Coordinates of C-alpha atoms and ligand atoms in Angstrom, one line a residue:
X1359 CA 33.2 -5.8 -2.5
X1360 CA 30.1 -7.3 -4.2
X1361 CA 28.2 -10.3 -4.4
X1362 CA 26.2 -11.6 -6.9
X1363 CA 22.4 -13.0 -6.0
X1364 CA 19.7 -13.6 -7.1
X1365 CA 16.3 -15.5 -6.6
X1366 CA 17.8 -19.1 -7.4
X1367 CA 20.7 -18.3 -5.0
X1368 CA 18.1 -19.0 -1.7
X1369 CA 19.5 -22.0 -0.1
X1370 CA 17.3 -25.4 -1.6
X1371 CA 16.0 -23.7 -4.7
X1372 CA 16.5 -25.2 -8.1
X1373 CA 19.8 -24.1 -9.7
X1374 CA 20.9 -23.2 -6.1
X1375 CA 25.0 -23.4 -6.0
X1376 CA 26.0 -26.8 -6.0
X1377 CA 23.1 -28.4 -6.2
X1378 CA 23.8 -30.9 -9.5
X1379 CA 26.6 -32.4 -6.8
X1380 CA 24.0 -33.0 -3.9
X1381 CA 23.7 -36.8 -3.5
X1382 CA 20.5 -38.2 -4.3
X1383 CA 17.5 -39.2 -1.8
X1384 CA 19.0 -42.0 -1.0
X1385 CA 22.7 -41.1 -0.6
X1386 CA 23.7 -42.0 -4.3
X1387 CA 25.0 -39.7 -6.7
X1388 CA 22.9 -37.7 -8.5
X1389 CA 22.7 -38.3 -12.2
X1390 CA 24.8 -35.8 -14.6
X1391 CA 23.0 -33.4 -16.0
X1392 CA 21.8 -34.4 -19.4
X1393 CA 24.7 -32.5 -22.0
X1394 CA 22.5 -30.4 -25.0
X1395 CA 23.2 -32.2 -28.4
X1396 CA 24.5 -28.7 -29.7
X1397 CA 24.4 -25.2 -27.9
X1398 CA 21.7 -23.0 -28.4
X1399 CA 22.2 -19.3 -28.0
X1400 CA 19.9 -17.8 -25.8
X1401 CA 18.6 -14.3 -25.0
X1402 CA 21.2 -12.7 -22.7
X1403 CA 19.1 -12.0 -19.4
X1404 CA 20.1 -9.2 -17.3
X1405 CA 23.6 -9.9 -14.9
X1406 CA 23.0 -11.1 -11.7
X1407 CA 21.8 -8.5 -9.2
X1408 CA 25.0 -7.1 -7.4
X1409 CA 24.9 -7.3 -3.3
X1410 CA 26.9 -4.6 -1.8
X1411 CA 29.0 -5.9 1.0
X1412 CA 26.7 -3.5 3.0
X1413 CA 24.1 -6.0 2.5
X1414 CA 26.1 -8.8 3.1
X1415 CA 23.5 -9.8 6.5
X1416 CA 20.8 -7.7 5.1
X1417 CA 16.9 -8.8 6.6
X1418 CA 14.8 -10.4 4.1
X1419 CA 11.5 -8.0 3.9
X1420 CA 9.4 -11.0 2.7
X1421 CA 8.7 -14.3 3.7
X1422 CA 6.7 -15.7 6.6
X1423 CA 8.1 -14.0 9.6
X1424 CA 7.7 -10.6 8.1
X1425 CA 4.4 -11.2 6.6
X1426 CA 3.1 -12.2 9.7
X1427 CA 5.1 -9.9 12.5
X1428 CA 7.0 -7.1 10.7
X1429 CA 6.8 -5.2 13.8
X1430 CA 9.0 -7.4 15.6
X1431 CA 11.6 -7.3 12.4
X1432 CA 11.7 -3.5 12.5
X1433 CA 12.4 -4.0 16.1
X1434 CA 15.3 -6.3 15.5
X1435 CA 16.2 -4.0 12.8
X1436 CA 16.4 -0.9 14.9
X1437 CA 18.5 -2.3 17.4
X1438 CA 20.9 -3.6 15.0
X1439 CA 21.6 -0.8 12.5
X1440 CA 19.7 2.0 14.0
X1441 CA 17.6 4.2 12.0
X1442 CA 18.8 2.9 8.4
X1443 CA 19.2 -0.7 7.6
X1444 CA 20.2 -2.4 4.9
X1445 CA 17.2 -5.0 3.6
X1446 CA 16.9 -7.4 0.6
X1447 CA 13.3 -7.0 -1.3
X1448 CA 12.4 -10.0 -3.1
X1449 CA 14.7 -11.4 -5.4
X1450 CA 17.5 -10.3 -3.5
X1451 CA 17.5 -6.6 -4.3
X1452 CA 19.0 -4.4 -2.4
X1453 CA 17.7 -1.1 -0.5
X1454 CA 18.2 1.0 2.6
X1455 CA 14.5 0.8 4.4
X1456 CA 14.6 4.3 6.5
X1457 CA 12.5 3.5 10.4
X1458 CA 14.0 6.6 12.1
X1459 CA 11.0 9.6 12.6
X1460 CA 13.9 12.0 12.0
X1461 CA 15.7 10.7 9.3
X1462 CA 12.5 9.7 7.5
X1463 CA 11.5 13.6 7.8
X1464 CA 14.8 14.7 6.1
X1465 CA 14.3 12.1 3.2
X1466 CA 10.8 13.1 2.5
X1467 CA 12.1 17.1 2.9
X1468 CA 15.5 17.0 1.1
X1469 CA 14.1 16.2 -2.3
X1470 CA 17.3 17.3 -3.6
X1471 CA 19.4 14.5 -1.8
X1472 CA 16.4 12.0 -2.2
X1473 CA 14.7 12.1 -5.1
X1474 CA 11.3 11.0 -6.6
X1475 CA 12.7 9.4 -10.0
X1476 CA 13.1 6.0 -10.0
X1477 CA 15.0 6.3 -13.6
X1478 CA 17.9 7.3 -11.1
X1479 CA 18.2 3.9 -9.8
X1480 CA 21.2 2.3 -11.1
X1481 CA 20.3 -1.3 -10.2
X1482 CA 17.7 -1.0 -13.1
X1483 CA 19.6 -2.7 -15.7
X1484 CA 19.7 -5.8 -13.5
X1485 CA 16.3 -6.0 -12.5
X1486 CA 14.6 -9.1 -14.3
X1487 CA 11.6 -8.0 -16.8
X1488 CA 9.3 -10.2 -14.9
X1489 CA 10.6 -8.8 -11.0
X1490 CA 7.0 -8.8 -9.0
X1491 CA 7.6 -5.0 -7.5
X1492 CA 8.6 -3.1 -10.9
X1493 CA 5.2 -1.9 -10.8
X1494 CA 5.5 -0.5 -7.8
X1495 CA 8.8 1.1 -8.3
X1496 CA 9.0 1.7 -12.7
X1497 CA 8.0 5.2 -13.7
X1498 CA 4.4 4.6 -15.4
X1499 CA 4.6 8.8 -16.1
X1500 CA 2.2 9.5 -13.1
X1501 CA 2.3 12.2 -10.8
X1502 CA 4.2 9.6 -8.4
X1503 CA 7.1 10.2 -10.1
X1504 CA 7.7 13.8 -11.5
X1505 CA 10.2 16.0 -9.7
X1506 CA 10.1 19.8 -9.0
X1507 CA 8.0 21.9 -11.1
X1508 CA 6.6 19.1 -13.4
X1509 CA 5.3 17.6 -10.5
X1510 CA 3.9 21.0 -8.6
X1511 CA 1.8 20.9 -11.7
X1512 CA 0.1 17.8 -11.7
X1513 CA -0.1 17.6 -7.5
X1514 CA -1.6 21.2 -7.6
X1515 CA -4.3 20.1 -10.4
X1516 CA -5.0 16.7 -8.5
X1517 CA -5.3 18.7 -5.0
X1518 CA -7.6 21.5 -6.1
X1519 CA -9.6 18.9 -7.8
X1520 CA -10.0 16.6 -4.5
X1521 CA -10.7 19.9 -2.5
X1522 CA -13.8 20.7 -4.4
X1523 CA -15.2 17.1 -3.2
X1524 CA -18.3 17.8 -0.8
X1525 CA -17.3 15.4 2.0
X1526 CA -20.9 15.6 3.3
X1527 CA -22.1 14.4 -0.4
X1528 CA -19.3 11.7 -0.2
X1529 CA -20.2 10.9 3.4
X1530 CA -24.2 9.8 2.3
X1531 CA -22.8 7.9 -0.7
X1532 CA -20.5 5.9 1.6
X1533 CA -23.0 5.2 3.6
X1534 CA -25.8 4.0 0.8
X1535 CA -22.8 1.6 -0.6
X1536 CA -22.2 0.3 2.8
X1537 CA -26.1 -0.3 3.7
X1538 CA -26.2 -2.1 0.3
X1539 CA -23.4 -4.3 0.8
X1540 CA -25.0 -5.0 4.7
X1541 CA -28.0 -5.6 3.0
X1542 CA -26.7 -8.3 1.0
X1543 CA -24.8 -10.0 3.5
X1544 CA -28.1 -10.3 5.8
X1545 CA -29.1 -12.9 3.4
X1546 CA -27.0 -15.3 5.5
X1547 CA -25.2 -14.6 8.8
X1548 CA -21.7 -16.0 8.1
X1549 CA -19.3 -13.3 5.7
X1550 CA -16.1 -12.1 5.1
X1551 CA -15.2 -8.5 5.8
X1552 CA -12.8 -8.3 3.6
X1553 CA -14.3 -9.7 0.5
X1554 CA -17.8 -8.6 1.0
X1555 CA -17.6 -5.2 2.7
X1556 CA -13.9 -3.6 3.1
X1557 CA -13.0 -4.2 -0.8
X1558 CA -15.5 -3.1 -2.2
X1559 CA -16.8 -0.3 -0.1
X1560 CA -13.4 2.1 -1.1
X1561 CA -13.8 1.6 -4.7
X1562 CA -17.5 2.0 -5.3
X1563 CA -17.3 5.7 -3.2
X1564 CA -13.9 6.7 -5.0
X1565 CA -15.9 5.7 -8.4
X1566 CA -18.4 8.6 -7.4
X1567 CA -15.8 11.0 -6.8
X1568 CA -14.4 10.4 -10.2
X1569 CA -17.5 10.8 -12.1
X1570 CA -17.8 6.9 -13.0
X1571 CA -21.8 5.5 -12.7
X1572 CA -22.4 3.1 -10.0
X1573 CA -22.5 0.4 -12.3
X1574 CA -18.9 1.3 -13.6
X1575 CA -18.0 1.2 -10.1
X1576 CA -18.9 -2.3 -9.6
X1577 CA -17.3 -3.8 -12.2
X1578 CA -14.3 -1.4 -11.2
X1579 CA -14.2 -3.4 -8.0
X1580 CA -13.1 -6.7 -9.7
X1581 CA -10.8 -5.3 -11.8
X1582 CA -8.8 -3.3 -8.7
X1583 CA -9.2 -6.3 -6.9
X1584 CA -7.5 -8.9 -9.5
X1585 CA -4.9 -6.6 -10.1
X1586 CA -4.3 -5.8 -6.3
X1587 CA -4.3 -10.0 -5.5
X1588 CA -1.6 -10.0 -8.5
X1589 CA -2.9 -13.4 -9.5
X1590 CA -3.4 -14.9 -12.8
X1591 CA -6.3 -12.0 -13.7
X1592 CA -4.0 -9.1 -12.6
X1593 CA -2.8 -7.9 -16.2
X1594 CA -6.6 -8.6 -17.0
X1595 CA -7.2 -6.2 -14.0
X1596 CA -5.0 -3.5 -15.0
X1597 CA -6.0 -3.5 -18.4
X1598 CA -9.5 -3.2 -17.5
X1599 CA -9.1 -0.4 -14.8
X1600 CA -7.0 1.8 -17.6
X1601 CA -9.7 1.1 -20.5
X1602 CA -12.4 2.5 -17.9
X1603 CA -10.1 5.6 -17.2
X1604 CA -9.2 6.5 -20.3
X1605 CA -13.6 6.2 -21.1
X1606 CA -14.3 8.2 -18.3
X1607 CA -11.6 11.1 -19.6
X1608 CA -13.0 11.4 -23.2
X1609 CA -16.9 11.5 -21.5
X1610 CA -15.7 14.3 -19.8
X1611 CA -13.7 15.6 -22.3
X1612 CA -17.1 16.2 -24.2
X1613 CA -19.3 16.2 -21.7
X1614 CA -17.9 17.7 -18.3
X1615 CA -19.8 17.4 -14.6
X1616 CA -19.2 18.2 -10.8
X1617 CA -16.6 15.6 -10.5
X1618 CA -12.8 15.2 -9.8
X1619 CA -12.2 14.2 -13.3
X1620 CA -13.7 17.2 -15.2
X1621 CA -12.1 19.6 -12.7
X1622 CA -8.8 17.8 -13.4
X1623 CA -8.9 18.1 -17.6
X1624 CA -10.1 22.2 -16.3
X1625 CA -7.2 23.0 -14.5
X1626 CA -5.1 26.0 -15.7
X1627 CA -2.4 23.4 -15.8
X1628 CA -3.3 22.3 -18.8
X1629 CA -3.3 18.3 -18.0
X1630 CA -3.1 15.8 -21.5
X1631 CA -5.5 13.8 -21.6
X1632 CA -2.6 11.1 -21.0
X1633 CA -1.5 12.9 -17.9
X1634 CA -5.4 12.5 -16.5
X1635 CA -5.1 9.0 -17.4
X1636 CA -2.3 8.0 -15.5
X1637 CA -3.2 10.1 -12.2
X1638 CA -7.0 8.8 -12.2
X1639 CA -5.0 5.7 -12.3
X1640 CA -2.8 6.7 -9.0
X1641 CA -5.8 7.9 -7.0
X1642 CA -7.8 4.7 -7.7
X1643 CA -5.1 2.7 -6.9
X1644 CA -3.6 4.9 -3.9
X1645 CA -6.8 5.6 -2.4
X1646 CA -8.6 2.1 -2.8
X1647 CA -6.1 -0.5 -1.2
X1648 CA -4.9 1.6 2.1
X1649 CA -8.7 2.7 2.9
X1650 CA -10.1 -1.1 2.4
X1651 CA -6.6 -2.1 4.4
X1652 CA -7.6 0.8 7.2
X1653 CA -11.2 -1.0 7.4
X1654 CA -9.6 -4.6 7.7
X1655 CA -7.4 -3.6 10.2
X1656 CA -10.4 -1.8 12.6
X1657 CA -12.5 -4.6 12.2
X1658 CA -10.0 -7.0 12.8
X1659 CA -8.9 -5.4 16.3
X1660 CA -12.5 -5.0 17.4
X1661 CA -12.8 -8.8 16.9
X1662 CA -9.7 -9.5 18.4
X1663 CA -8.3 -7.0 20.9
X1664 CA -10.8 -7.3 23.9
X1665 CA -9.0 -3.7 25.3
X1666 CA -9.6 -2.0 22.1
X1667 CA -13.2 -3.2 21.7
X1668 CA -13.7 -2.2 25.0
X1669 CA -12.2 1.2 24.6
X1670 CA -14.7 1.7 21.5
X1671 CA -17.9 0.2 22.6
X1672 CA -17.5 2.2 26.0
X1673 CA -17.6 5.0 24.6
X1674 CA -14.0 6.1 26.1
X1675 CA -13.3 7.4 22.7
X1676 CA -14.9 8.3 19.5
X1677 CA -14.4 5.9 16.5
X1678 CA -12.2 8.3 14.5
X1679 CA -9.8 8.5 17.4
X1680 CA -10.2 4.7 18.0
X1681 CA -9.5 4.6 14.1
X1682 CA -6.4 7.1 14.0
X1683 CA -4.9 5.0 16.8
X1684 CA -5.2 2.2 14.0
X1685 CA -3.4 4.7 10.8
X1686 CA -0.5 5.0 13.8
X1687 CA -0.3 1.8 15.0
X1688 CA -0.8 -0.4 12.5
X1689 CA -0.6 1.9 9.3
X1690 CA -1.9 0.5 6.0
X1691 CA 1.3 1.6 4.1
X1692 CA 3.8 0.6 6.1
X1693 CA 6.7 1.1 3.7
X1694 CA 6.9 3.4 0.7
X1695 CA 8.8 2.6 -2.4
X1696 CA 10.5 5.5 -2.1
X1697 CA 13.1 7.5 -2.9
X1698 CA 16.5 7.7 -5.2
X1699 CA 19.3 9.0 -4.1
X1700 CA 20.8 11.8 -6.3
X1701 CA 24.0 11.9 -4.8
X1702 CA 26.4 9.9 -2.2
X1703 CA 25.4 11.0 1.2
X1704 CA 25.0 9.9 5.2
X1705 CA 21.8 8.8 6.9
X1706 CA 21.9 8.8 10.2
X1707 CA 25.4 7.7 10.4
X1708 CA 24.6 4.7 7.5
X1709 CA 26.5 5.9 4.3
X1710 CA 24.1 5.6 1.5
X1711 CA 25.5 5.9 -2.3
X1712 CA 24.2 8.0 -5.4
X1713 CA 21.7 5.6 -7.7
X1714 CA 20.3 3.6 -4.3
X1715 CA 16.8 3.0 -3.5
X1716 CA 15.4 4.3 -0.3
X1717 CA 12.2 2.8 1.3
X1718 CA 9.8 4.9 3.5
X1719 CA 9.6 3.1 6.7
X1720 CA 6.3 4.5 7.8
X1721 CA 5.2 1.9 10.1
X1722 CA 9.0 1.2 11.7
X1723 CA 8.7 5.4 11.9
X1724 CA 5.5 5.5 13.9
X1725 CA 7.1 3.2 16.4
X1726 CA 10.5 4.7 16.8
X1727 CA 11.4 5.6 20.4
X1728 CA 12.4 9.3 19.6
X1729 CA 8.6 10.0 19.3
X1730 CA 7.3 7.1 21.0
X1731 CA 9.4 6.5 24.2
X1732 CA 6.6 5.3 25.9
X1733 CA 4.8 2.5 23.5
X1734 CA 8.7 1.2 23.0
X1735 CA 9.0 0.8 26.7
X1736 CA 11.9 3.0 27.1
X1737 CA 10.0 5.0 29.4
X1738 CA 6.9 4.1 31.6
X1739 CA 4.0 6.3 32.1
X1740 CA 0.7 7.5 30.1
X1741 CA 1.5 8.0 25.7
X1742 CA 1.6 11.4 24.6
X1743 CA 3.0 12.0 21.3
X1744 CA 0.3 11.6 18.3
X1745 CA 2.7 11.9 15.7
X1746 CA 2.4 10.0 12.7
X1747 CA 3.9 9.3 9.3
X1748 CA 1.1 6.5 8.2
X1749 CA 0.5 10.0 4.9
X1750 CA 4.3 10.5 4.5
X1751 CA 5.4 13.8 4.3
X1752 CA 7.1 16.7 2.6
X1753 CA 6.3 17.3 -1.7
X1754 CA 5.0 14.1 -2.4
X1755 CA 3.1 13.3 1.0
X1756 CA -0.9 12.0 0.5
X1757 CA -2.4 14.8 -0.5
X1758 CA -4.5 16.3 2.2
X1759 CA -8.0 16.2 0.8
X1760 CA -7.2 12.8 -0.4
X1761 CA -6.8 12.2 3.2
X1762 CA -9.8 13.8 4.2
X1763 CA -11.4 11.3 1.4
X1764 CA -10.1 8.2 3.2
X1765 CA -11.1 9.3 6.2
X1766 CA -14.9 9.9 5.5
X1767 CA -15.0 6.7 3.5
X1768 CA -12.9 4.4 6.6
X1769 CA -15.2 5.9 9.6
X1770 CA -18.5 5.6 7.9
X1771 CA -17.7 2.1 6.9
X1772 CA -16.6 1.1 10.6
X1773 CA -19.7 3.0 11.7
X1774 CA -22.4 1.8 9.6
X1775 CA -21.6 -2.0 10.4
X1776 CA -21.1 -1.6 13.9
X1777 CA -24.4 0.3 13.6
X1778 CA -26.0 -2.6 11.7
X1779 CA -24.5 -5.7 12.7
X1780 CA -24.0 -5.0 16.1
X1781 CA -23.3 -8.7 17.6
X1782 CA -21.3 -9.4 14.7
X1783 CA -18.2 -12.2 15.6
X1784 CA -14.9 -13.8 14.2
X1785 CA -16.0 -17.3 13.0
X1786 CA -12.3 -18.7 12.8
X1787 CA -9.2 -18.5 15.9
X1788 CA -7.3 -15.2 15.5
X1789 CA -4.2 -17.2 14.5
X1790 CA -6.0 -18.8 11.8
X1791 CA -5.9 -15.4 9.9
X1792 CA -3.3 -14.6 7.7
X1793 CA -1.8 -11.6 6.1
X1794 CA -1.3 -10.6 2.4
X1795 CA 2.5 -11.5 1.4
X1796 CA 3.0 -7.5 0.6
X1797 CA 6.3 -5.7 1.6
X1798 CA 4.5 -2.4 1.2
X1799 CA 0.7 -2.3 2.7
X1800 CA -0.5 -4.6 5.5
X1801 CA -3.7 -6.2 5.1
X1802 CA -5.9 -9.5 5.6
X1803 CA -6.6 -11.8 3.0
X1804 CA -10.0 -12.6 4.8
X1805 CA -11.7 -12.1 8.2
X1806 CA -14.5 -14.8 8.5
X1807 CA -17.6 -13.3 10.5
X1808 CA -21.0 -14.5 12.2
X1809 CA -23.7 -12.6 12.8
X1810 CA -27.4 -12.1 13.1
X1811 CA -28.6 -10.9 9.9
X1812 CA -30.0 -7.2 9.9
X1813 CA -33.0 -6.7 7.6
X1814 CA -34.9 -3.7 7.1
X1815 CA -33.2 -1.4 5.0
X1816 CA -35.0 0.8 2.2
X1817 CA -34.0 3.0 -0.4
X1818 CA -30.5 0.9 -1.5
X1819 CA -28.4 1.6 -4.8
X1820 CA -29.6 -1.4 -6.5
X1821 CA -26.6 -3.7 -5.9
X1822 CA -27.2 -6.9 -7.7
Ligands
HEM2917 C1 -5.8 5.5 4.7 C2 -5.7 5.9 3.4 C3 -4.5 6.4 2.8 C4 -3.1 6.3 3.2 C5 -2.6 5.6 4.4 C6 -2.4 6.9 2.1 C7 -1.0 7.0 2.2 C8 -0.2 7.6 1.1 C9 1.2 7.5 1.1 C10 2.1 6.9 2.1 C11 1.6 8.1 -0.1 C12 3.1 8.2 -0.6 C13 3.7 9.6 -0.3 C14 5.1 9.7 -0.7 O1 5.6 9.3 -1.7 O2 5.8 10.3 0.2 C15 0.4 8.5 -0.8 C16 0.4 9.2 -2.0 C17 -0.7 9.6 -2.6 N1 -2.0 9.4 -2.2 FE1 -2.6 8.5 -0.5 N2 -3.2 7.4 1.2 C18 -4.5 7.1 1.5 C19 -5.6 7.4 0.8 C20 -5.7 8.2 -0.3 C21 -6.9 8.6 -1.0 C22 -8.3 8.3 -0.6 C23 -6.5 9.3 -2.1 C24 -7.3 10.0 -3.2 C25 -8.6 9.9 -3.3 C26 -5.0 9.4 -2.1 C27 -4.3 10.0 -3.1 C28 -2.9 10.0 -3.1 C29 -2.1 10.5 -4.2 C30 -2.6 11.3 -5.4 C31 -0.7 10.3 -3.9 C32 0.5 10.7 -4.7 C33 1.1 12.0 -4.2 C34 2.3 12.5 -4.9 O3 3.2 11.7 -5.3 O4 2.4 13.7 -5.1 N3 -4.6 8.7 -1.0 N4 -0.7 8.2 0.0

């Protein structure tokens, strides 16, 4: 059985069933609705998007409650349905978000089962042109979304082109961006961390990698950030982003240098220029907004879990394994859009058919009880098991040196504040922050600091 629904069909929106017959705000009638003199025809939009009756109770992965406690809803989730569950995105479109380690391991693995084209989906002809998460899900002819041997060639010409990054050269730029952005905050002693120093820190060091200038790089960090707000400057945003790509390829079309770009238009696999494009685009975009979200989400528990401060400042463990505590726990990317499925199979015991989609659950993962007995209380006694899926897995995983990348740029940002604004403190109550209204990565919108300011740095990169 199916079930039409759409975004009009929440209960108290405009054009909601039977709203012309609700009675007025004062218990009268409401007045007909005004006939057209003559009928117009209209554009046919696409039908209403079809509910299966296996999404009948499905959760709702927007909205407040998820926004603000999604590890509670993948609780509630688990319990209920197990390690596959049946969720509505927004708009009321239907998917299966996977929060089992097991089963998310075999959808990553199988990619014959579960595969990486999202032209398989069959709800495509009745998502509306203007649905907020196409870009996240349409094939824009990236890397993201090949299959097989078309995308063994671009992955292996995007890997090899990371590896050759000198992560000691990337570590010293890191840190000159982040002593220039400290530097500019110490002309006051009130910030954000989020706006003035975990946004633009990713960005600026990715821009080196790539072969951009620093000044490239700093107007790069507006346009990634309009288009990652996906307010009323993000087409501007993503415009601007693709025009600076598609300079940077023809420079090093010409003129080639030691950077990931030129090693990428090198590569025996004989990239287009088109193909660069488009996976310059992915590695902005996929390494920007889950390294600035890794940084948020450090600083934030510093300010705001006494125990994990503690465990920090004491010196009880290094910041990179107070920081991988922080990938696990509270992942950046904590679901994945995803997978298609190629065929009508079972999930756990959920029954999933051919044309679905199939979101990566990585934070619900991280937490499941099979790996994590002891954090879900089934089992008391000290944590053992480290695993994580906060890089996914299998073909399509985060690409190890593109891990290695984030991971030079997120430590030496946590290190180089604590190092220079050592007192520094939330200036608002922790349950005045709030949380970006994103299905797929977890961040901050702000986090509101005080501070003494820190002077006396030299030899800066000439932020203005
Ligand atoms: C904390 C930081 C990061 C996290 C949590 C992260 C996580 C992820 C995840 C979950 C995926 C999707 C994998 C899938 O479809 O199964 C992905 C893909 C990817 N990431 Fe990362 N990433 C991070 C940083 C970076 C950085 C810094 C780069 C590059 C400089 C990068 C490059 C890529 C690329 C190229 C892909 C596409 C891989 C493919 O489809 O073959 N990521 N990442």
């Amino acid at each position: 059985m199916t079930q039409p629904t759409s975004p009009s069909d929440e209960p108290g929106a405009p054009g909601a069933p039977g709203a012309p017959d609700e009675p007025g705000p004062r218990g009268e009638p409401a007045p007909p609705e005004p006939v057209p003199p003559q009928s117009v025809p209209t554009e046919p939009g696409p039908p209403p998007i079809e509910r299966p009756a296996s999404h009948e109770d499905a959760a709702l992965l927007f909205g407040p409650r998820f926004q603000d406690t999604p590890a509670e809803v993948y609780r509630e989730l688990r319990n209920t349905y197990g390690p596959v569950a049946p969720v509505l995105l927004p708009g009321g479109v239907p998917a299966w978000l996977v929060l089992g380690y097991r089963e998310l391991l075999r959808v990553t693995e199988d990619t014959k089962v579960f595969g990486r084209g999202s032209a398989r989906w069959r709800l495509w002809p009745q998502i509306p042109p203007d649905w907020p998460l196409r870009p996240m899900v349409e094939d824009n002819g990236s890397l993201l979304y090949r299959e097989g041997d078309d995308h063994r060639r671009r992955a292996g010409a995007v890997g090899s082109a990371l590896e050759a990054v000198d992560l000691n050269q990337m570590q010293d730029a890191t840190q000159s961006f982040a002593q220039g952005l400290i530097e500019k905050l110490s002309e006051g002693s009130r910030a954000d961390l989020i706006a003035d120093y975990a946004h633009p820190l990713p960005v600026l060091a990715l821009s080196r990698v790539l072969g951009l200038s620093d000044s490239e790089g700093v107007t790069l960090v507006k346009a990634i950030n309009d288009m990652v707000d996906g307010g009323p400057d993000a087409l501007r945003g993503q415009i601007e982003v693709r025009d600076t790509m598609e300079r940077l390829v023809a420079r090093k079309r010409r003129d080639p240098g030691p950077d990931t770009t030129s090693r990428m238009l090198a590569d025996h696999a004989g990239l287009t220029d088109q193909e660069v494009i488009e996976d310059l685009m992915v590695l902005t975009l996929a390494g920007h907004q889950p390294c600035t979200d890794w940084i948020g989400m450090t600083l934030w528990l510093l300010l705001t879990d006494h125990e994990y401060a503690a465990g920090m400042g004491g010196g009880r463990r290094s910041v990179r394994q107070a920081m991988h505590q922080v990938l696990r726990d509270h992942t950046p990317v904590q679901i994945f859009a995803g997978r298609f499925t190629t065929q009508d199979t079972v999930l756990g015991a959920t029954r999933v058919p051919a044309g679905d989609l199939v979101l990566l659950g990585l934070a619900g993962a991280n937490t499941d009880p099979y790996i994590r007995p002891h954090a879900a209380g089934v089992m008391a006694g000290p944590e053992g098991h480290n695993a994580y899926m906060s890089y996914s897995h299998g073909e399509h995983r985060c690409p190890y040196a593109g891990q290695w990348i984030a991971e030079v740029v997120a430590h030496t940002a946590v290190e180089t504040l604590l190092e220079h604004l050592p007192d520094v403190e939330l200036a608002v109550p922790a349950d005045e922050l709030r949380w970006r209204p994103s299905p797929w990565l977890r961040g901050l919108t702000s986090l509101p600091v005080t501070y003494t300011p820190a002077h006396s740095y030299t030899g800066g990169f000439g932020w203005d």
